Short mmCIF file of C-alpha atoms and ligand atoms in Angstrom, two decimals:
data_model
loop_
_atom_site.label_atom_id
_atom_site.label_comp_id
_atom_site.label_asym_id
_atom_site.label_seq_id
_atom_site.Cartn_x
_atom_site.Cartn_y
_atom_site.Cartn_z
CA UNK L 2 25.83 7.40 -8.62
CA UNK L 3 25.58 11.14 -8.72
CA UNK L 4 26.71 12.81 -5.51
CA UNK L 5 25.09 16.12 -4.39
CA UNK L 6 25.70 18.13 -1.20
CA UNK L 7 22.23 18.93 -0.21
CA UNK L 8 20.41 18.19 2.97
CA UNK L 9 17.73 15.34 2.97
CA UNK L 10 16.21 16.28 6.11
CA UNK L 11 12.64 17.78 6.51
CA UNK L 12 12.98 19.21 2.97
CA UNK L 13 15.36 21.88 3.95
CA UNK L 14 18.52 21.99 1.95
CA UNK L 15 21.58 22.41 4.48
CA UNK L 16 25.25 22.97 3.70
CA UNK L 17 27.43 19.88 3.55
CA UNK L 18 29.14 20.85 6.60
CA UNK L 19 25.94 19.88 8.68
CA UNK L 20 25.90 16.40 7.21
CA UNK L 21 26.47 13.61 9.53
CA UNK L 22 25.91 10.77 7.23
CA UNK L 23 25.56 10.08 3.27
CA UNK L 24 22.49 8.66 2.36
CA UNK L 25 20.76 7.55 -0.87
CA UNK L 26 17.26 8.55 -2.08
CA UNK L 27 15.18 7.53 -5.07
CA UNK L 28 13.96 10.31 -7.34
CA UNK L 29 11.55 10.25 -10.11
CA UNK L 30 13.23 11.85 -13.26
CA UNK L 31 10.20 11.26 -15.69
CA UNK L 32 6.54 10.49 -15.26
CA UNK L 33 6.00 7.19 -16.59
CA UNK L 34 3.95 6.92 -19.80
CA UNK L 35 2.06 3.56 -19.44
CA UNK L 36 4.30 1.21 -17.60
CA UNK L 37 6.58 1.98 -14.89
CA UNK L 38 10.31 1.54 -15.80
CA UNK L 39 13.28 1.64 -13.37
CA UNK L 40 14.84 4.28 -15.91
CA UNK L 41 12.10 6.78 -14.70
CA UNK L 42 14.08 7.19 -11.65
CA UNK L 43 17.67 7.69 -10.21
CA UNK L 44 19.42 7.05 -7.09
CA UNK L 45 21.05 10.10 -5.48
CA UNK L 46 23.45 10.45 -2.80
CA UNK L 47 22.76 13.27 -0.25
CA UNK L 48 24.49 14.46 2.89
CA UNK L 49 21.95 13.97 5.70
CA UNK L 50 22.14 16.34 8.44
CA UNK L 51 21.75 15.76 12.24
CA UNK L 52 18.46 16.28 13.84
CA UNK L 53 17.27 19.66 15.19
CA UNK L 54 15.07 20.23 18.19
CA UNK L 55 11.80 18.18 17.86
CA UNK L 56 13.41 15.92 15.27
CA UNK L 57 15.07 12.37 14.93
CA UNK L 58 17.55 10.87 12.61
CA UNK L 59 16.41 7.46 11.39
CA UNK L 60 18.28 4.71 9.54
CA UNK L 61 15.34 3.35 7.34
CA UNK L 62 15.35 -0.64 7.17
CA UNK L 63 12.31 -1.34 5.23
CA UNK L 64 10.18 0.59 2.94
CA UNK L 65 6.99 0.01 1.22
CA UNK L 66 6.00 -0.58 -2.25
CA UNK L 67 2.33 0.35 -2.93
CA UNK L 68 0.25 0.40 -6.05
CA UNK L 69 -1.07 3.72 -5.31
CA UNK L 70 2.32 5.22 -5.85
CA UNK L 71 1.53 4.94 -9.48
CA UNK L 72 -1.36 7.47 -9.18
CA UNK L 73 1.13 10.05 -7.85
CA UNK L 74 3.71 9.49 -10.53
CA UNK L 75 1.93 11.99 -12.84
CA UNK L 76 2.08 15.78 -13.36
CA UNK L 77 -1.17 15.98 -11.17
CA UNK L 78 -2.60 13.60 -8.75
CA UNK L 79 -6.22 13.01 -8.66
CA UNK L 80 -8.28 15.68 -6.89
CA UNK L 81 -8.42 14.82 -3.17
CA UNK L 82 -5.42 12.52 -3.18
CA UNK L 83 -1.98 12.76 -1.88
CA UNK L 84 0.08 15.24 -4.06
CA UNK L 85 1.91 14.18 -7.34
CA UNK L 86 5.78 13.26 -6.56
CA UNK L 87 7.73 16.32 -8.01
CA UNK L 88 10.34 15.38 -10.43
CA UNK L 89 13.89 15.20 -9.27
CA UNK L 90 12.87 15.56 -5.54
CA UNK L 91 12.93 12.86 -2.70
CA UNK L 92 9.68 10.96 -2.53
CA UNK L 93 7.78 12.16 0.38
CA UNK L 94 4.68 10.30 1.82
CA UNK L 95 5.80 6.56 1.45
CA UNK L 96 5.69 4.42 4.57
CA UNK L 97 8.91 3.08 5.94
CA UNK L 98 10.19 1.61 9.23
CA UNK L 99 13.69 2.28 10.72
CA UNK L 100 15.75 2.68 13.70
CA UNK L 101 16.22 5.98 15.55
CA UNK L 102 20.14 6.99 15.48
CA UNK L 103 19.87 10.35 17.13
CA UNK L 104 16.94 11.89 18.82
CA UNK L 105 16.04 15.34 19.83
CA UNK L 106 12.48 14.74 20.23
CA UNK L 107 10.70 13.94 23.38
CA UNK L 108 9.47 10.47 23.57
CA UNK L 109 12.06 9.03 21.19
CA UNK L 110 15.48 7.48 21.81
CA UNK L 111 18.31 5.96 19.90
CA UNK L 112 17.59 2.38 19.08
CA UNK L 113 13.70 2.79 18.99
CA UNK L 114 11.86 1.17 15.99
CA UNK L 115 9.66 3.72 14.36
CA UNK L 116 7.51 4.10 11.31
CA UNK L 117 7.10 7.20 9.37
CA UNK L 118 6.44 8.55 5.92
CA UNK L 119 10.11 9.62 4.42
CA UNK L 120 10.37 6.29 2.47
CA UNK L 121 12.32 5.31 -0.75
CA UNK L 122 15.66 6.54 1.09
CA UNK L 123 17.93 5.05 3.74
CA UNK L 124 18.29 7.98 6.09
CA UNK L 125 15.62 10.50 7.07
CA UNK L 126 15.44 13.34 9.33
CA UNK L 127 11.74 13.26 10.75
CA UNK L 128 9.84 15.85 12.91
CA UNK L 129 8.00 14.38 15.68
CA UNK L 130 4.21 15.09 15.72
CA UNK L 131 4.21 16.32 12.09
CA UNK L 132 1.21 15.06 10.37
CA UNK L 133 1.94 12.69 7.24
CA UNK L 134 -0.16 10.54 4.91
CA UNK L 135 -3.41 11.68 7.13
CA UNK L 136 -1.85 10.69 10.19
CA UNK L 137 -0.75 6.93 9.14
CA UNK L 138 2.72 8.33 8.20
CA UNK L 139 3.26 10.45 11.47
CA UNK L 140 6.41 9.41 13.35
CA UNK L 141 5.31 6.58 15.49
CA UNK L 142 7.33 4.49 17.96
CA UNK L 143 6.50 0.76 17.34
CA UNK L 144 6.10 -2.23 19.66
CA UNK L 145 7.98 -4.80 17.85
CA UNK L 146 7.70 -7.53 20.52
CA UNK L 147 6.49 -10.75 18.90
CA UNK L 148 6.20 -9.27 15.37
CA UNK L 149 8.79 -8.19 12.84
CA UNK L 150 9.10 -4.46 12.35
CA UNK L 151 8.03 -4.78 8.47
CA UNK L 152 4.63 -6.07 9.60
CA UNK L 153 3.88 -2.46 10.55
CA UNK L 154 3.97 -1.94 6.71
CA UNK L 155 1.63 -4.49 6.17
CA UNK L 156 -1.04 -5.98 8.41
CA UNK L 157 -0.22 -3.76 11.39
CA UNK L 158 0.03 -0.45 9.49
CA UNK L 159 -1.75 1.32 6.54
CA UNK L 160 -2.48 -1.94 4.67
CA UNK L 161 -4.03 -3.44 7.40
CA UNK L 162 -6.09 -0.30 8.24
CA UNK L 163 -7.22 -0.19 4.78
CA UNK L 164 -8.37 -3.80 4.60
CA UNK L 165 -10.02 -3.57 8.23
CA UNK L 166 -11.72 0.02 7.43
CA UNK L 167 -12.91 -0.95 4.05
CA UNK L 168 -14.32 -4.29 4.89
CA UNK L 169 -15.90 -3.55 8.34
CA UNK L 170 -16.78 0.06 8.24
CA UNK L 171 -17.23 1.07 4.47
CA UNK L 172 -18.79 -2.25 3.35
CA UNK L 173 -20.38 -2.80 6.57
CA UNK L 174 -20.00 -6.53 6.65
CA UNK L 175 -23.03 -8.28 7.96
CA UNK L 176 -23.87 -11.89 9.11
CA UNK L 177 -24.25 -14.18 6.02
CA UNK L 178 -22.68 -11.78 3.50
CA UNK L 179 -20.98 -13.53 0.51
CA UNK L 180 -17.77 -11.46 -0.36
CA UNK L 181 -15.77 -11.03 -3.49
CA UNK L 182 -12.45 -9.53 -3.29
CA UNK L 183 -10.38 -8.50 -6.23
CA UNK L 184 -6.45 -8.56 -6.40
CA UNK L 185 -7.12 -11.05 -3.56
CA UNK L 186 -3.60 -12.26 -3.72
CA UNK L 187 -2.04 -8.65 -3.09
CA UNK L 188 -1.34 -6.73 0.08
CA UNK L 189 -4.70 -5.51 0.84
CA UNK L 190 -6.60 -7.91 -1.00
CA UNK L 191 -5.26 -11.03 0.92
CA UNK L 192 -5.90 -9.17 4.31
CA UNK L 193 -9.54 -8.40 3.47
CA UNK L 194 -10.17 -12.12 2.29
CA UNK L 195 -8.85 -13.47 5.43
CA UNK L 196 -10.66 -11.08 7.63
CA UNK L 197 -13.87 -11.95 5.99
CA UNK L 198 -13.06 -15.80 6.35
CA UNK L 199 -12.10 -15.16 10.05
CA UNK L 200 -15.55 -13.78 10.62
CA UNK L 201 -17.13 -16.76 9.10
CA UNK L 202 -18.04 -15.68 5.59
CA UNK L 203 -18.04 -17.33 2.11
CA UNK L 204 -15.14 -15.56 0.47
CA UNK L 205 -14.44 -15.59 -3.32
CA UNK L 206 -10.90 -14.12 -4.37
CA UNK L 207 -9.70 -13.47 -7.78
CA UNK L 208 -6.12 -13.04 -9.13
CA UNK L 209 -4.11 -12.98 -12.39
CA UNK L 210 -2.50 -16.32 -12.13
CA UNK L 211 -3.02 -19.94 -11.50
CA UNK L 212 -0.46 -19.96 -8.76
CA UNK L 213 -2.10 -17.15 -7.16
CA UNK L 214 -5.43 -18.89 -7.20
CA UNK L 215 -3.78 -22.09 -5.63
CA UNK L 216 -2.35 -19.68 -2.92
CA UNK L 217 -5.85 -18.23 -2.25
CA UNK L 218 -7.41 -21.62 -1.90
CA UNK L 219 -4.60 -23.51 -0.17
CA UNK L 220 -2.92 -21.00 2.09
CA UNK L 221 -5.80 -18.53 2.78
CA UNK L 222 -8.55 -21.00 2.80
CA UNK L 223 -10.85 -19.16 0.54
CA UNK L 224 -14.16 -20.94 -0.52
CA UNK L 225 -13.54 -20.25 -4.16
CA UNK L 226 -11.01 -18.30 -6.36
CA UNK L 227 -10.51 -17.80 -10.03
CA UNK L 228 -7.97 -16.33 -12.52
CA UNK L 229 -9.70 -13.43 -14.13
CA UNK L 230 -7.58 -14.10 -17.27
CA UNK L 231 -9.34 -17.34 -17.93
CA UNK L 232 -12.60 -16.01 -19.64
CA UNK L 233 -15.43 -13.35 -19.27
CA UNK L 234 -15.55 -12.09 -15.82
CA UNK L 235 -19.26 -12.31 -15.29
CA UNK L 236 -19.09 -16.01 -16.06
CA UNK L 237 -16.15 -16.70 -13.99
CA UNK L 238 -17.90 -14.87 -11.02
CA UNK L 239 -21.22 -16.77 -11.63
CA UNK L 240 -19.39 -20.21 -11.51
CA UNK L 241 -17.86 -18.93 -8.21
CA UNK L 242 -20.99 -17.41 -6.69
CA UNK L 243 -23.97 -18.83 -8.53
CA UNK L 244 -26.35 -17.10 -5.91
CA UNK L 245 -24.83 -13.81 -6.32
CA UNK L 246 -22.75 -11.69 -3.83
CA UNK L 247 -23.44 -9.04 -1.11
CA UNK L 248 -20.07 -7.30 -0.70
CA UNK L 249 -17.52 -6.50 -3.42
CA UNK L 250 -14.07 -5.19 -2.32
CA UNK L 251 -12.65 -3.38 -5.40
CA UNK L 252 -8.89 -3.02 -5.72
CA UNK L 253 -9.35 -3.11 -9.79
CA UNK L 254 -12.09 -1.09 -11.07
CA UNK L 255 -13.09 -1.25 -14.64
CA UNK L 256 -14.51 -4.64 -15.92
CA UNK L 257 -14.22 -6.02 -12.25
CA UNK L 258 -16.43 -3.47 -10.75
CA UNK L 259 -19.00 -3.86 -13.53
CA UNK L 260 -19.02 -7.74 -13.03
CA UNK L 261 -19.49 -7.00 -9.38
CA UNK L 262 -22.50 -4.60 -10.08
CA UNK L 263 -24.05 -7.28 -12.22
CA UNK L 264 -23.58 -9.90 -9.46
CA UNK L 265 -24.57 -8.11 -6.30
CA UNK L 266 -27.88 -8.98 -4.81
CA UNK L 267 -30.41 -6.60 -3.52
CA UNK L 268 -28.96 -3.96 -0.90
CA UNK L 269 -25.41 -5.40 -1.84
CA UNK L 270 -22.59 -3.01 -1.10
CA UNK L 271 -19.26 -2.33 -2.90
CA UNK L 272 -16.09 -0.58 -1.03
CA UNK L 273 -14.02 0.92 -3.78
CA UNK L 274 -10.46 0.64 -2.32
CA UNK L 275 -8.55 1.33 -5.66
CA UNK L 276 -8.90 0.90 -9.41
CA UNK L 277 -5.53 -0.22 -10.48
CA UNK L 278 -6.75 -1.43 -13.96
CA UNK L 279 -6.70 2.32 -14.74
CA UNK L 280 -3.51 3.52 -13.09
CA UNK L 281 -1.27 3.54 -16.29
CA UNK L 282 -3.73 5.36 -18.11
CA UNK L 283 -3.22 9.22 -18.62
CA UNK L 284 -6.31 10.25 -16.52
CA UNK L 285 -7.94 7.51 -14.63
CA UNK L 286 -11.87 7.89 -14.53
CA UNK L 287 -11.78 11.52 -13.45
CA UNK L 288 -14.28 13.25 -15.51
CA UNK L 289 -16.97 13.09 -18.37
CA UNK L 290 -16.14 10.79 -21.11
CA UNK L 291 -12.97 9.53 -18.80
CA UNK L 292 -14.92 6.58 -17.19
CA UNK L 293 -13.69 3.14 -17.80
CA UNK L 294 -16.24 2.13 -15.27
CA UNK L 295 -19.37 0.08 -15.10
CA UNK L 296 -21.68 0.48 -17.98
CA UNK L 297 -24.61 -1.11 -15.78
CA UNK L 298 -24.87 1.38 -13.17
CA UNK L 299 -28.61 1.43 -13.65
CA UNK L 300 -28.52 -1.70 -11.53
CA UNK L 301 -27.21 0.28 -8.57
CA UNK L 302 -30.73 1.92 -8.54
CA UNK L 303 -32.78 -1.33 -9.21
CA UNK L 304 -30.78 -3.36 -6.75
CA UNK L 305 -30.33 -0.55 -3.97
CA UNK L 306 -26.76 -0.87 -4.00
CA UNK L 307 -24.21 1.14 -1.95
CA UNK L 308 -21.11 2.04 -3.80
CA UNK L 309 -18.56 3.77 -1.57
CA UNK L 310 -14.96 4.93 -2.14
CA UNK L 311 -12.73 5.45 0.78
CA UNK L 312 -9.17 5.83 1.83
CA UNK L 313 -7.57 3.99 4.72
CA UNK L 314 -5.96 7.29 5.84
CA UNK L 315 -9.60 8.54 6.53
CA UNK L 316 -9.84 5.97 9.33
CA UNK L 317 -6.72 6.62 11.21
CA UNK L 318 -8.60 6.41 14.67
CA UNK L 319 -8.83 2.53 14.09
CA UNK L 320 -5.05 2.18 13.84
CA UNK L 321 -4.97 1.15 17.58
CA UNK L 322 -7.77 -1.35 17.09
CA UNK L 323 -6.07 -2.79 13.80
CA UNK L 324 -2.68 -3.27 15.51
CA UNK L 325 -4.59 -5.07 18.49
CA UNK L 326 -6.76 -7.34 16.59
CA UNK L 327 -4.62 -8.09 13.44
CA UNK L 328 -1.63 -8.44 15.80
CA UNK L 329 -3.42 -11.10 17.89
CA UNK L 330 -4.68 -12.80 14.61
CA UNK L 331 -1.11 -12.72 13.31
CA UNK L 332 0.49 -14.23 16.41
CA UNK L 333 -2.29 -16.82 16.65
CA UNK L 334 -1.29 -17.88 13.39
CA UNK L 335 -4.72 -17.04 11.91
CA UNK L 336 -3.51 -14.48 9.62
CA UNK L 337 -1.10 -15.48 6.76
CA UNK L 338 0.92 -12.53 5.58
CA UNK L 339 3.09 -13.61 2.63
CA UNK L 340 5.70 -10.93 1.68
CA UNK L 341 7.48 -10.18 -1.57
CA UNK L 342 10.85 -8.88 -0.65
CA UNK L 343 13.28 -6.99 -2.75
CA UNK L 344 16.69 -6.48 -1.46
CA UNK L 345 18.49 -2.94 -1.74
CA UNK L 346 16.90 0.59 -2.00
CA UNK L 347 17.93 0.86 -5.75
CA UNK L 348 15.51 -1.79 -6.77
CA UNK L 349 12.44 -0.06 -5.17
CA UNK L 350 11.36 1.26 -8.62
CA UNK L 351 11.82 -2.19 -10.17
CA UNK L 352 9.74 -3.58 -7.25
CA UNK L 353 6.87 -1.17 -8.02
CA UNK L 354 6.93 -1.98 -11.71
CA UNK L 355 6.84 -5.67 -10.75
CA UNK L 356 3.86 -5.10 -8.33
CA UNK L 357 1.91 -3.34 -11.17
CA UNK L 358 2.50 -6.25 -13.44
CA UNK L 359 1.32 -8.64 -10.87
CA UNK L 360 4.69 -10.04 -10.28
CA UNK L 361 4.10 -10.05 -6.45
CA UNK L 362 2.02 -11.77 -3.71
CA UNK L 363 1.33 -10.31 -0.48
CA UNK L 364 3.01 -7.25 0.73
CA UNK L 365 5.86 -5.75 -1.57
CA UNK L 366 8.70 -4.58 0.73
CA UNK L 367 12.03 -3.24 0.15
CA UNK L 368 14.82 -4.34 2.62
CA UNK L 369 17.23 -1.51 2.69
CA UNK L 370 20.58 -2.83 3.13
CA UNK L 371 22.19 0.34 4.19
CA UNK L 372 25.70 -0.78 2.89
CA UNK L 373 26.28 2.20 0.76
CA UNK L 374 26.16 4.73 3.62
CA UNK L 375 29.33 6.67 4.73
CA UNK L 376 29.12 8.02 8.24
CA UNK L 377 30.56 11.59 9.00
CA UNK L 378 31.16 12.47 5.38
CA UNK L 379 32.78 15.84 6.34
CA UNK L 380 34.83 14.49 9.19
N1 NAP V 21 -7.96 3.42 -0.56
C1 NAP V 21 -6.81 3.18 0.11
O1 NAP V 21 -6.69 3.88 1.14
C2 NAP V 21 -5.85 2.15 -0.48
C3 NAP V 21 -4.80 1.93 0.33
C4 NAP V 21 -3.92 0.99 -0.10
C5 NAP V 21 -4.12 0.47 -1.34
N2 NAP V 21 -5.19 0.90 -2.10
C6 NAP V 21 -5.59 0.15 -3.35
O2 NAP V 21 -5.61 -1.15 -3.17
C7 NAP V 21 -5.22 -1.91 -4.36
C8 NAP V 21 -4.26 -2.99 -3.89
O3 NAP V 21 -3.09 -2.10 -3.69
P1 NAP V 21 -1.85 -2.98 -2.92
O4 NAP V 21 -0.63 -1.89 -2.67
O5 NAP V 21 -2.35 -3.89 -1.91
O6 NAP V 21 -1.21 -3.69 -4.25
P2 NAP V 21 -1.16 -5.27 -4.43
O7 NAP V 21 -2.58 -5.91 -4.41
O8 NAP V 21 -0.09 -5.97 -3.43
O9 NAP V 21 -0.61 -5.50 -5.95
C9 NAP V 21 -1.36 -4.97 -6.95
C10 NAP V 21 -1.98 -6.19 -7.48
O10 NAP V 21 -2.98 -5.62 -8.45
C11 NAP V 21 -3.09 -6.69 -9.49
N3 NAP V 21 -3.29 -6.02 -10.89
C12 NAP V 21 -2.71 -5.31 -11.43
N4 NAP V 21 -3.11 -4.75 -12.65
C13 NAP V 21 -4.33 -5.42 -12.76
C14 NAP V 21 -5.22 -5.31 -13.63
N5 NAP V 21 -5.06 -4.54 -14.96
N6 NAP V 21 -6.44 -6.06 -13.47
C15 NAP V 21 -6.56 -6.87 -12.26
N7 NAP V 21 -5.58 -6.88 -11.43
C16 NAP V 21 -4.68 -6.19 -11.53
C17 NAP V 21 -2.03 -7.70 -9.62
O11 NAP V 21 -2.17 -8.83 -9.31
P3 NAP V 21 -2.87 -9.97 -10.24
O12 NAP V 21 -1.73 -10.92 -10.53
O13 NAP V 21 -4.05 -10.49 -9.47
O14 NAP V 21 -3.43 -9.11 -11.47
C18 NAP V 21 -0.93 -6.99 -8.48
O15 NAP V 21 -0.48 -7.96 -7.81
C19 NAP V 21 -4.84 -0.80 -5.19
O16 NAP V 21 -5.90 -0.60 -6.13
C20 NAP V 21 -4.40 0.39 -4.49
O17 NAP V 21 -4.52 1.63 -5.05
C21 NAP V 21 -6.00 1.69 -1.59
#
């Protein structure tokens, strides 16, 4: 492991003498071409300084692994999105939870469990009140009574917000709607599918393995599910929804979106949450001639469809409602949240690669062991 003597807090270098702890952080060293490889990253040891006025020092315990990180692992992120990760720098803007070790910020005390956006490292100095990830990642003290802290990276955090906002506010779920969710065994998809079931809808899920299909039917209680690798998508979808669908929650894009446009009934709605099938391409559908999207868009006219892209971070005002409502459903056992847990910070890149390959179910998380840290490196 390399050792460098730079401060890891708030992006400001600080001399080694200021460091109160040695932490590790993951840095990208090359932008992946095609598949993400662990060798595109390195683990760096850094001296982390203590907090200044308005800041807290946090020992991170869990950090999130999200499909959308792939979109930022390139020279330029798509317009309107969070910025690309600079090479050889800490990866700012990844959700994480941890424990406050030292606080110089009002409202935070040692021992508090917090969420923030300085993930993929084991220690972080975080400025209270500073906007991160559109507000989702701003330093927040968490109520962890009755729910494990990492739930705030899943159902009770940005993942839950994305599912809730996308289904209820973007797709505007209505009584009687038949709903198709793609990547339905993943973090966002499994929540969307369950939320629609809780509201009494017929829900169809698709995923990339027979084991995941069983999970959707047996554990999540969906009405129908199919493995999208089993044949032409329009046929698989027709079999699952012979009379068509009213809402499509899109996590995949490409051929999935095209099949949905074909199957949607008049006045149907699509919430485009993500397009993971395009993330490994050089420039995901960003300009003329780049589209891998639907070749049947004229049907949006003939069937009066509404197709809306959205970002969970555009609906941050719903977070308290999401925490309250999904928290209640979690505690009542009405929401099942599987987790794919990877142990050890250095495994974060491999966990991302596995997620992008589909080797995950539910929310993918890294449990940070904290074993490698040394306190008071200078002392
Ligand atoms: N708009 C927002 O604010 C927002 C926020 C969070 C996430 N998202 C989007 O939501 C989607 C899910 O993200 P997540 O973090 O929850 O990940 P996830 O669903 O837990 O994992 C991604 C899943 O995508 C599936 N997949 C990968 N490549 C595929 C392909 N070529 N075709 C079909 N399925 C494929 C894999 O499952 P299979 O085994 O089923 O293939 C994999 O498990 C992504 O598109 C992400 O960008 C959007």
